Tab-separated table of C-alpha atoms and ligand atoms in Angstrom:
chain	number	residue	atom	x	y	z
A	1	MET	CA	-23.904	-0.472	-62.323
A	2	GLU	CA	-25.167	-3.790	-63.968
A	3	LEU	CA	-27.341	-5.259	-61.277
A	4	LEU	CA	-27.823	-9.208	-61.237
A	5	ASN	CA	-31.037	-9.887	-63.079
A	6	ILE	CA	-33.988	-11.856	-62.261
A	7	LYS	CA	-34.671	-12.548	-66.012
A	8	ASN	CA	-31.177	-14.491	-66.099
A	9	LEU	CA	-32.494	-16.980	-63.388
A	10	ALA	CA	-33.796	-20.394	-64.174
A	11	LEU	CA	-36.597	-20.043	-61.759
A	12	GLN	CA	-39.309	-22.124	-63.349
A	13	GLY	CA	-41.140	-24.160	-60.798
A	14	LYS	CA	-38.633	-23.699	-58.207
A	15	LYS	CA	-38.958	-22.227	-54.590
A	16	VAL	CA	-37.996	-18.626	-54.644
A	17	PHE	CA	-37.200	-15.991	-51.574
A	18	ILE	CA	-37.982	-12.608	-51.888
A	19	ARG	CA	-37.096	-9.775	-49.138
A	20	CYS	CA	-39.934	-7.249	-49.725
A	21	ASP	CA	-40.044	-4.085	-47.840
A	22	PHE	CA	-43.523	-4.206	-46.647
A	23	ASN	CA	-42.877	-1.351	-43.906
A	24	VAL	CA	-45.931	0.647	-45.082
A	25	PRO	CA	-47.659	2.937	-42.864
A	26	MET	CA	-50.557	2.237	-40.234
A	27	ASP	CA	-53.207	4.263	-38.508
A	28	GLU	CA	-54.069	4.162	-35.055
A	29	PHE	CA	-56.322	1.474	-35.665
A	30	GLY	CA	-53.732	-0.714	-37.699
A	31	ASN	CA	-55.285	-0.087	-41.282
A	32	ILE	CA	-52.453	0.542	-44.212
A	33	THR	CA	-52.648	4.168	-44.859
A	34	ASP	CA	-50.462	3.946	-47.900
A	35	ASP	CA	-49.805	0.877	-49.615
A	36	ARG	CA	-47.261	1.758	-52.552
A	37	ARG	CA	-44.530	-0.406	-51.137
A	38	ILE	CA	-46.944	-3.532	-51.462
A	39	ARG	CA	-48.089	-2.756	-54.877
A	40	SER	CA	-44.334	-2.020	-56.016
A	41	ALA	CA	-43.348	-5.300	-54.787
A	42	LEU	CA	-46.388	-6.831	-57.281
A	43	ALA	CA	-44.048	-6.772	-60.660
A	44	THR	CA	-41.743	-9.289	-58.738
A	45	ILE	CA	-44.193	-11.532	-57.092
A	46	ASN	CA	-46.014	-11.885	-60.217
A	47	TYR	CA	-43.812	-12.587	-62.249
A	48	CYS	CA	-42.401	-15.286	-59.946
A	49	LEU	CA	-45.685	-17.121	-60.226
A	50	ASP	CA	-45.964	-16.700	-63.322
A	51	GLN	CA	-42.758	-18.718	-63.711
A	52	HIS	CA	-44.871	-21.437	-61.381
A	53	CYS	CA	-42.730	-20.377	-58.573
A	54	ALA	CA	-43.676	-21.560	-54.434
A	55	VAL	CA	-43.025	-17.730	-52.987
A	56	ILE	CA	-41.760	-17.114	-49.539
A	57	LEU	CA	-42.261	-13.389	-48.534
A	58	ALA	CA	-40.268	-11.881	-45.868
A	59	SER	CA	-40.270	-7.947	-44.727
A	60	HIS	CA	-39.802	-5.757	-41.507
A	61	SER	CA	-42.561	-3.740	-39.832
A	62	GLY	CA	-41.781	-0.909	-37.894
A	63	ARG	CA	-39.191	-1.231	-34.626
A	64	PRO	CA	-40.261	-4.257	-32.545
A	65	LYS	CA	-38.063	-4.311	-29.924
A	66	ASP	CA	-35.139	-6.752	-31.268
A	67	GLY	CA	-36.634	-10.132	-31.112
A	68	VAL	CA	-39.325	-10.197	-28.992
A	69	PRO	CA	-42.568	-10.627	-31.273
A	70	ASP	CA	-45.069	-8.105	-30.520
A	71	PRO	CA	-48.857	-8.168	-32.252
A	72	LYS	CA	-48.910	-4.472	-32.726
A	73	TYR	CA	-46.235	-5.023	-35.732
A	74	SER	CA	-47.318	-8.209	-37.216
A	75	LEU	CA	-47.508	-8.307	-41.086
A	76	ALA	CA	-50.945	-9.488	-40.885
A	77	PRO	CA	-52.593	-6.207	-41.754
A	78	VAL	CA	-49.668	-6.686	-44.994
A	79	ALA	CA	-51.218	-10.255	-45.835
A	80	ARG	CA	-54.604	-9.095	-45.777
A	81	ARG	CA	-53.707	-6.303	-48.461
A	82	LEU	CA	-51.145	-8.663	-50.688
A	83	HIS	CA	-54.407	-11.355	-50.932
A	84	GLN	CA	-56.457	-8.331	-52.009
A	85	LEU	CA	-53.955	-6.970	-55.072
A	86	LEU	CA	-52.385	-10.744	-55.593
A	87	LYS	CA	-56.501	-12.394	-55.623
A	88	ARG	CA	-54.429	-15.763	-54.535
A	89	GLU	CA	-54.201	-16.697	-50.705
A	90	VAL	CA	-51.029	-15.775	-48.854
A	91	VAL	CA	-50.534	-17.678	-45.924
A	92	LEU	CA	-48.957	-15.656	-42.843
A	93	ALA	CA	-46.496	-17.787	-40.749
A	94	ASN	CA	-46.456	-17.427	-36.819
A	95	ASP	CA	-42.965	-17.071	-36.828
A	96	VAL	CA	-39.819	-16.307	-38.884
A	97	VAL	CA	-37.660	-19.401	-38.463
A	98	GLY	CA	-39.579	-21.271	-36.031
A	99	THR	CA	-41.216	-24.499	-36.520
A	100	ASP	CA	-44.100	-22.954	-38.148
A	101	ALA	CA	-42.446	-20.966	-40.634
A	102	LYS	CA	-40.229	-23.892	-41.397
A	103	THR	CA	-42.882	-26.383	-41.723
A	104	LYS	CA	-44.686	-24.225	-44.039
A	105	ALA	CA	-41.711	-23.627	-45.995
A	106	SER	CA	-40.601	-26.664	-46.956
A	107	ALA	CA	-44.470	-28.031	-47.565
A	108	LEU	CA	-44.686	-24.748	-49.936
A	109	LYS	CA	-45.975	-26.002	-53.755
A	110	SER	CA	-45.883	-23.933	-56.963
A	111	GLY	CA	-47.988	-21.067	-56.649
A	112	GLU	CA	-48.535	-20.645	-53.004
A	113	ILE	CA	-47.128	-18.044	-51.207
A	114	LEU	CA	-46.012	-17.954	-47.720
A	115	LEU	CA	-45.669	-14.688	-46.051
A	116	LEU	CA	-42.938	-14.710	-42.880
A	117	GLU	CA	-43.733	-13.148	-39.848
A	118	ASN	CA	-41.938	-9.768	-38.640
A	119	ILE	CA	-38.019	-10.491	-39.888
A	120	ARG	CA	-37.395	-8.254	-36.835
A	121	PHE	CA	-38.885	-10.382	-34.689
A	122	GLU	CA	-35.610	-12.512	-34.907
A	123	ALA	CA	-32.769	-10.872	-32.761
A	124	GLY	CA	-30.200	-11.924	-34.952
A	125	GLU	CA	-31.918	-9.637	-37.887
A	126	THR	CA	-30.558	-6.166	-37.575
A	127	LYS	CA	-27.692	-7.599	-35.997
A	128	ASN	CA	-26.741	-9.365	-39.388
A	129	SER	CA	-26.726	-12.894	-38.018
A	130	PRO	CA	-24.723	-15.020	-40.183
A	131	GLU	CA	-27.277	-18.296	-38.234
A	132	LEU	CA	-30.148	-16.614	-39.293
A	133	SER	CA	-29.129	-15.666	-42.833
A	134	LYS	CA	-28.332	-19.354	-43.292
A	135	GLU	CA	-32.120	-20.527	-41.614
A	136	LEU	CA	-33.370	-18.227	-44.095
A	137	ALA	CA	-31.427	-19.218	-47.061
A	138	ASP	CA	-32.228	-22.803	-46.418
A	139	MET	CA	-35.896	-22.302	-46.868
A	140	ALA	CA	-35.218	-21.581	-50.585
A	141	GLU	CA	-33.590	-22.441	-53.791
A	142	PHE	CA	-33.645	-18.998	-55.097
A	143	TYR	CA	-32.633	-15.369	-53.406
A	144	ILE	CA	-34.468	-12.310	-54.745
A	145	ASN	CA	-33.940	-8.828	-53.088
A	146	ASP	CA	-36.825	-6.576	-53.522
A	147	ALA	CA	-36.406	-4.106	-50.759
A	148	PHE	CA	-34.628	-1.243	-51.703
A	149	GLY	CA	-36.124	0.650	-48.479
A	150	VAL	CA	-33.955	-1.016	-46.428
A	151	SER	CA	-31.076	-1.913	-48.776
A	152	HIS	CA	-28.768	0.574	-47.277
A	153	ARG	CA	-28.562	-1.718	-44.198
A	154	ALA	CA	-26.530	-4.786	-43.630
A	155	HIS	CA	-29.033	-7.225	-42.543
A	156	ALA	CA	-29.583	-10.895	-42.030
A	157	SER	CA	-32.410	-10.910	-44.628
A	158	VAL	CA	-30.832	-8.124	-46.864
A	159	GLU	CA	-26.894	-8.974	-46.806
A	160	GLY	CA	-25.868	-11.764	-44.749
A	161	ILE	CA	-28.112	-14.103	-46.919
A	162	THR	CA	-27.126	-13.111	-50.337
A	163	LYS	CA	-23.235	-14.617	-49.247
A	164	PHE	CA	-25.413	-17.968	-49.290
A	165	PHE	CA	-26.407	-17.961	-52.791
A	166	ASP	CA	-24.343	-17.716	-56.357
A	167	ASN	CA	-24.609	-15.766	-59.048
A	168	GLU	CA	-26.659	-17.991	-60.836
A	169	HIS	CA	-29.486	-18.349	-57.923
A	170	LYS	CA	-29.633	-14.404	-56.680
A	171	ALA	CA	-31.038	-11.190	-58.228
A	172	ALA	CA	-32.149	-8.044	-57.623
A	173	GLY	CA	-35.806	-7.586	-58.174
A	174	PHE	CA	-37.648	-5.193	-60.514
A	175	LEU	CA	-38.359	-2.674	-58.011
A	176	LEU	CA	-34.647	-2.478	-56.665
A	177	GLN	CA	-33.480	-2.751	-60.387
A	178	LYS	CA	-35.602	0.262	-61.210
A	179	GLU	CA	-34.643	2.462	-57.870
A	180	ILE	CA	-30.759	2.074	-58.586
A	181	GLU	CA	-30.913	2.392	-62.433
A	182	PHE	CA	-32.891	5.634	-61.801
A	183	PHE	CA	-30.445	7.143	-58.818
A	184	ASP	CA	-27.944	6.000	-60.636
A	185	LYS	CA	-28.328	8.085	-63.403
A	186	LEU	CA	-29.398	11.103	-61.497
A	187	VAL	CA	-25.978	11.291	-59.255
A	188	GLN	CA	-23.982	10.560	-62.468
A	189	ASN	CA	-25.607	13.480	-64.393
A	190	PRO	CA	-28.118	15.879	-62.952
A	191	VAL	CA	-28.941	18.640	-64.403
A	192	ARG	CA	-28.319	21.822	-62.661
A	193	PRO	CA	-29.014	23.865	-60.620
A	194	PHE	CA	-29.367	20.865	-58.294
A	195	VAL	CA	-31.495	21.606	-55.104
A	196	ALA	CA	-32.009	19.149	-52.309
A	197	ILE	CA	-34.672	19.771	-49.660
A	198	VAL	CA	-34.410	17.723	-46.653
A	199	GLY	CA	-36.607	17.540	-43.773
A	200	GLY	CA	-37.935	15.184	-40.805
A	201	SER	CA	-37.056	15.156	-37.494
A	202	LYS	CA	-33.852	12.649	-37.245
A	203	VAL	CA	-30.772	14.755	-37.515
A	204	SER	CA	-28.679	12.027	-36.712
A	205	GLY	CA	-29.436	9.664	-39.799
A	206	LYS	CA	-29.271	12.720	-41.823
A	207	LEU	CA	-26.138	14.898	-40.945
A	208	GLU	CA	-23.778	12.648	-42.554
A	209	ALA	CA	-25.944	12.457	-45.612
A	210	LEU	CA	-26.145	16.187	-45.832
A	211	ILE	CA	-22.255	16.451	-45.559
A	212	ASN	CA	-21.787	13.975	-48.169
A	213	LEU	CA	-24.689	15.508	-50.726
A	214	LEU	CA	-23.027	19.046	-50.043
A	215	PRO	CA	-20.532	18.284	-52.998
A	216	LYS	CA	-23.004	17.008	-55.431
A	217	VAL	CA	-25.893	19.647	-55.215
A	218	ASP	CA	-26.175	23.192	-55.457
A	219	LYS	CA	-28.581	24.484	-52.719
A	220	ILE	CA	-30.168	22.629	-49.739
A	221	LEU	CA	-32.970	23.935	-48.231
A	222	ILE	CA	-33.852	22.591	-44.729
A	223	GLY	CA	-37.125	22.530	-42.661
A	224	GLY	CA	-38.672	19.846	-40.144
A	225	GLY	CA	-37.379	19.015	-36.831
A	226	MET	CA	-33.858	18.919	-38.192
A	227	ALA	CA	-33.598	22.681	-38.746
A	228	PHE	CA	-33.401	23.438	-34.885
A	229	THR	CA	-30.042	22.262	-34.511
A	230	PHE	CA	-28.714	24.557	-37.358
A	231	LEU	CA	-30.736	27.242	-35.614
A	232	LYS	CA	-29.306	26.404	-32.335
A	233	TYR	CA	-25.544	26.408	-33.488
A	234	LEU	CA	-26.751	30.134	-34.995
A	235	GLY	CA	-27.198	31.093	-31.434
A	236	TYR	CA	-31.349	31.417	-31.566
A	237	ASP	CA	-33.439	30.493	-28.874
A	238	ILE	CA	-35.421	27.405	-29.857
A	239	GLY	CA	-37.731	27.361	-27.024
A	240	ALA	CA	-38.808	24.037	-26.748
A	241	SER	CA	-38.596	23.083	-30.359
A	242	LEU	CA	-36.745	19.477	-31.024
A	243	VAL	CA	-32.975	19.496	-31.352
A	244	GLU	CA	-30.037	16.928	-30.592
A	245	ASP	CA	-27.535	18.979	-28.607
A	246	ASP	CA	-25.056	16.524	-29.214
A	247	LEU	CA	-24.838	17.253	-33.373
A	248	VAL	CA	-24.886	21.202	-32.877
A	249	GLU	CA	-21.339	21.523	-33.725
A	250	GLU	CA	-21.831	18.812	-36.578
A	251	ALA	CA	-24.445	20.982	-37.887
A	252	GLY	CA	-21.948	24.328	-37.707
A	253	ARG	CA	-19.591	21.819	-39.463
A	254	ILE	CA	-21.894	21.591	-42.037
A	255	ILE	CA	-23.084	24.876	-42.250
A	256	ALA	CA	-18.886	25.506	-42.560
A	257	GLU	CA	-18.635	23.299	-45.554
A	258	ALA	CA	-21.514	24.670	-47.670
A	259	GLN	CA	-20.263	27.910	-47.527
A	260	LYS	CA	-16.707	26.559	-48.514
A	261	LEU	CA	-18.032	24.351	-51.411
A	262	GLY	CA	-20.344	27.432	-52.712
A	263	VAL	CA	-23.553	25.825	-52.094
A	264	LYS	CA	-26.544	27.902	-50.962
A	265	PHE	CA	-27.939	26.939	-47.546
A	266	TYR	CA	-31.381	28.011	-46.780
A	267	LEU	CA	-32.966	27.374	-42.951
A	268	PRO	CA	-36.294	28.480	-42.238
A	269	ILE	CA	-36.705	32.264	-41.106
A	270	ASP	CA	-40.067	31.728	-39.767
A	271	VAL	CA	-41.456	29.022	-38.270
A	272	ILE	CA	-45.618	27.925	-36.783
A	273	ALA	CA	-44.465	27.618	-33.311
A	274	ALA	CA	-46.831	25.831	-30.908
A	275	ASP	CA	-47.760	25.789	-27.075
A	276	ARG	CA	-47.281	22.221	-27.079
A	277	PHE	CA	-47.094	18.924	-29.218
A	278	ALA	CA	-51.069	18.685	-30.327
A	279	GLU	CA	-53.313	19.210	-33.329
A	280	ASP	CA	-55.551	21.679	-30.466
A	281	ALA	CA	-52.606	23.773	-29.393
A	282	VAL	CA	-52.227	27.520	-29.241
A	283	SER	CA	-49.889	28.116	-32.135
A	284	LYS	CA	-48.608	31.672	-34.143
A	285	ILE	CA	-46.209	32.653	-36.331
A	286	VAL	CA	-43.091	33.879	-35.428
A	287	THR	CA	-39.556	34.748	-37.016
A	288	ALA	CA	-36.984	32.191	-36.274
A	289	GLN	CA	-35.268	34.917	-33.701
A	290	GLU	CA	-38.574	34.842	-31.608
A	291	ILE	CA	-39.925	31.542	-30.690
A	292	PRO	CA	-41.652	32.024	-27.452
A	293	SER	CA	-39.497	30.050	-24.388
A	294	GLY	CA	-41.388	27.015	-23.990
A	295	TRP	CA	-42.954	26.980	-27.447
A	296	MET	CA	-41.767	24.241	-30.244
A	297	GLY	CA	-41.638	24.524	-34.089
A	298	LEU	CA	-43.777	22.346	-35.840
A	299	ASP	CA	-43.836	23.898	-39.271
A	300	ILE	CA	-41.993	26.534	-41.633
A	301	GLY	CA	-43.439	29.693	-41.626
A	302	PRO	CA	-45.262	31.434	-44.727
A	303	ALA	CA	-42.115	33.921	-45.168
A	304	THR	CA	-40.248	30.559	-45.515
A	305	VAL	CA	-42.439	29.266	-47.821
A	306	ARG	CA	-41.850	31.807	-49.873
A	307	LEU	CA	-38.316	32.140	-49.674
A	308	TYR	CA	-37.790	28.118	-50.947
A	309	ARG	CA	-40.309	28.859	-53.822
A	310	THR	CA	-37.910	31.472	-54.427
A	311	ALA	CA	-35.157	29.231	-54.138
A	312	LEU	CA	-36.908	26.516	-56.272
A	313	ASN	CA	-37.479	28.593	-59.139
A	314	ASP	CA	-34.564	27.949	-61.551
A	315	ALA	CA	-34.084	24.306	-60.079
A	316	GLN	CA	-33.459	21.711	-62.950
A	317	THR	CA	-33.358	18.974	-60.544
A	318	VAL	CA	-35.353	18.545	-57.063
A	319	LEU	CA	-34.403	15.731	-54.576
A	320	TRP	CA	-37.135	16.131	-51.321
A	321	ASN	CA	-36.385	13.944	-48.290
A	322	GLY	CA	-38.470	14.516	-45.066
A	323	PRO	CA	-41.359	16.781	-44.562
A	324	MET	CA	-40.713	20.332	-43.603
A	325	GLY	CA	-43.482	20.265	-40.263
A	326	VAL	CA	-45.494	17.879	-38.486
A	327	TYR	CA	-47.368	16.884	-41.386
A	328	GLU	CA	-49.559	14.180	-39.816
A	329	MET	CA	-51.582	16.718	-37.979
A	330	ASP	CA	-53.249	19.738	-40.403
A	331	LYS	CA	-52.376	22.463	-38.399
A	332	PHE	CA	-48.917	22.076	-39.532
A	333	ALA	CA	-48.951	20.468	-42.795
A	334	ARG	CA	-49.359	23.892	-44.725
A	335	GLY	CA	-45.460	23.953	-45.035
A	336	SER	CA	-45.302	20.760	-46.923
A	337	SER	CA	-48.083	21.277	-48.669
A	338	LYS	CA	-47.229	24.551	-50.152
A	339	ILE	CA	-43.814	22.922	-51.014
A	340	ALA	CA	-45.362	19.899	-52.598
A	341	HIS	CA	-47.032	21.873	-55.082
A	342	PHE	CA	-43.872	23.956	-55.875
A	343	VAL	CA	-42.327	21.135	-56.558
A	344	ALA	CA	-44.826	19.345	-58.464
A	345	ASP	CA	-45.658	22.472	-60.582
A	346	SER	CA	-41.832	23.157	-61.455
A	347	TYR	CA	-40.385	21.657	-64.768
A	348	ALA	CA	-37.515	20.232	-62.847
A	349	THR	CA	-36.819	16.276	-62.665
A	350	THR	CA	-38.466	16.104	-59.088
A	351	VAL	CA	-37.513	12.883	-57.065
A	352	VAL	CA	-39.125	12.317	-53.776
A	353	GLY	CA	-38.020	10.145	-51.366
A	354	GLY	CA	-38.826	8.435	-48.067
A	355	GLY	CA	-41.808	6.960	-46.676
A	356	ASP	CA	-42.925	10.227	-44.675
A	357	THR	CA	-42.559	12.473	-47.938
A	358	ALA	CA	-44.517	9.682	-50.500
A	359	ASP	CA	-46.995	9.413	-47.930
A	360	LEU	CA	-47.715	13.387	-47.804
A	361	VAL	CA	-47.616	14.132	-51.310
A	362	GLN	CA	-50.223	10.872	-52.222
A	363	ARG	CA	-52.618	12.659	-49.566
A	364	ILE	CA	-52.535	15.896	-51.439
A	365	ASN	CA	-52.991	14.114	-54.543
A	366	LEU	CA	-49.315	15.383	-56.218
A	367	ASP	CA	-47.896	11.727	-56.416
A	368	GLU	CA	-48.558	11.471	-60.386
A	369	GLU	CA	-47.028	14.855	-60.923
A	370	MET	CA	-43.596	14.204	-59.657
A	371	THR	CA	-41.095	12.502	-61.941
A	372	PHE	CA	-39.925	9.415	-59.678
A	373	ILE	CA	-41.180	8.510	-55.915
A	374	SER	CA	-38.637	6.449	-54.753
A	375	THR	CA	-39.854	3.352	-51.657
A	376	GLY	CA	-36.595	4.122	-49.767
A	377	GLY	CA	-35.381	7.481	-48.057
A	378	GLY	CA	-32.225	6.800	-46.115
A	379	ALA	CA	-31.183	4.401	-49.469
A	380	SER	CA	-32.018	6.975	-51.948
A	381	LEU	CA	-29.800	9.168	-49.859
A	382	GLU	CA	-26.524	7.106	-49.490
A	383	LEU	CA	-27.193	6.121	-53.151
A	384	LEU	CA	-26.664	10.143	-53.885
A	385	GLU	CA	-23.903	10.248	-51.551
A	386	GLY	CA	-22.081	7.690	-54.085
A	387	LYS	CA	-22.484	4.814	-51.571
A	388	ILE	CA	-22.816	1.314	-52.974
A	389	LEU	CA	-25.792	-0.508	-50.468
A	390	PRO	CA	-24.915	-3.469	-48.527
A	391	GLY	CA	-27.972	-5.292	-49.566
A	392	VAL	CA	-26.617	-4.680	-53.504
A	393	ALA	CA	-23.216	-4.873	-53.407
A	394	GLN	CA	-23.418	-8.859	-53.634
A	395	LEU	CA	-26.138	-8.620	-56.488
A	396	ILE	CA	-23.610	-6.678	-58.875
A	397	ALA	CA	-23.003	-8.692	-62.399
A	398	GLU	CA	-19.366	-8.998	-63.081
A	399	ALA	CA	-18.039	-6.818	-65.716
B	1	AMP	P1	-38.603	11.321	-40.794
B	1	AMP	O1	-38.561	9.987	-39.859
B	1	AMP	O2	-36.611	11.673	-39.996
B	1	AMP	O3	-38.194	11.650	-42.099
B	1	AMP	O4	-39.156	12.549	-39.923
B	1	AMP	C1	-40.670	12.592	-39.824
B	1	AMP	C2	-41.272	13.081	-39.207
B	1	AMP	O5	-40.718	14.453	-38.890
B	1	AMP	C3	-42.764	13.114	-39.247
B	1	AMP	O6	-43.356	11.935	-38.623
B	1	AMP	C4	-42.852	14.327	-38.822
B	1	AMP	O7	-44.046	14.633	-37.617
B	1	AMP	C5	-41.506	14.562	-38.082
B	1	AMP	N1	-41.397	16.322	-38.124
B	1	AMP	C6	-41.154	17.172	-38.872
B	1	AMP	N2	-41.012	18.373	-38.306
B	1	AMP	C7	-41.038	18.514	-37.268
B	1	AMP	C8	-40.821	19.466	-36.145
B	1	AMP	N3	-40.748	20.796	-36.533
B	1	AMP	N4	-41.182	19.089	-34.889
B	1	AMP	C9	-41.166	17.604	-34.331
B	1	AMP	N5	-41.531	16.499	-35.355
B	1	AMP	C10	-41.021	16.972	-36.875
């Protein structure tokens, strides 16, 4: 798939709108804990600055309640980090398409950088409102999408906005291009056996992805909170573990489909169970069949770790999306950390996708050991399913 290339645009001295993904993890004090996504956008921003552009940056951060500005989700920490990294002044607008943003955008000169406030402070963003898309598009002469992590969403600043620019005035940024090219190659020709490790908490977002991944992979290893929806389907008593009851049947369909396709489907055989969701909880290792009533599984257990290591032995391609346990708490980080080491040590092509998984791999200094760390978890899963992402569809160059 050939994308519209930023290098083909006549950007010199023009005003350019770059949609980035600055949705970075922050600690309880509002400090950025992993600025990979910000650093990944620098190539495109610097390229535009080298072309003497006036640069308008936009991003979402977290999930503020639609349309309600909330200081907790302000992009102020991102503006400060951008300033450090670019060594240039970065002006933060107080709003997205309000008077402040519009005044500052229209006065913006060559070499200056304006960051709009969290784009999700506008209700129209997630609704893909054409009015919002147009207001954003009116701010600049060129549009660049470099927000891979959110390109699977048809949102106003990602999808809607592309319709207001012709092919000479829009393109994919360097990050988006790199991600798309990588996954394109991976889908077309994965070296087998291809193993997907899928964890995390959100079953709902991932079940459809799992169904679509099944025909592409040889093995699937399940971990994290999502495992319990499957274990429940198998009739296990999962205590107070995370579960999505309305998806239990769907989980069963996935197991059946895996069997039909001959995909080896692995579930945890033991877990670290805790009496509550806390770092100082009482915890013990139990088999998946013996989770005490009222307790919750917060990590995969040592037997599962060994099982998954064996399953990974012959892997030639590994895709990992979602932690194996509540890795933010040391006590429940061991499963994820062990799996990270096995993946890093394997001779396979290793691909890590998703903010949390990238974060945990970086915490234990294994990021350099992976073949590719994607800035988008959901987006990379959808690419692997063979979908064309809404934010990319309008940026494909005609053959
Ligand atoms: P996701 O955003 O779906 O990739 O999920 C990531 C989150 O899943 C992390 O914040 C983990 O703490 C959480 N998680 C992983 N395993 C479990 C579990 N067994 N129970 C509850 N939450 C979990």
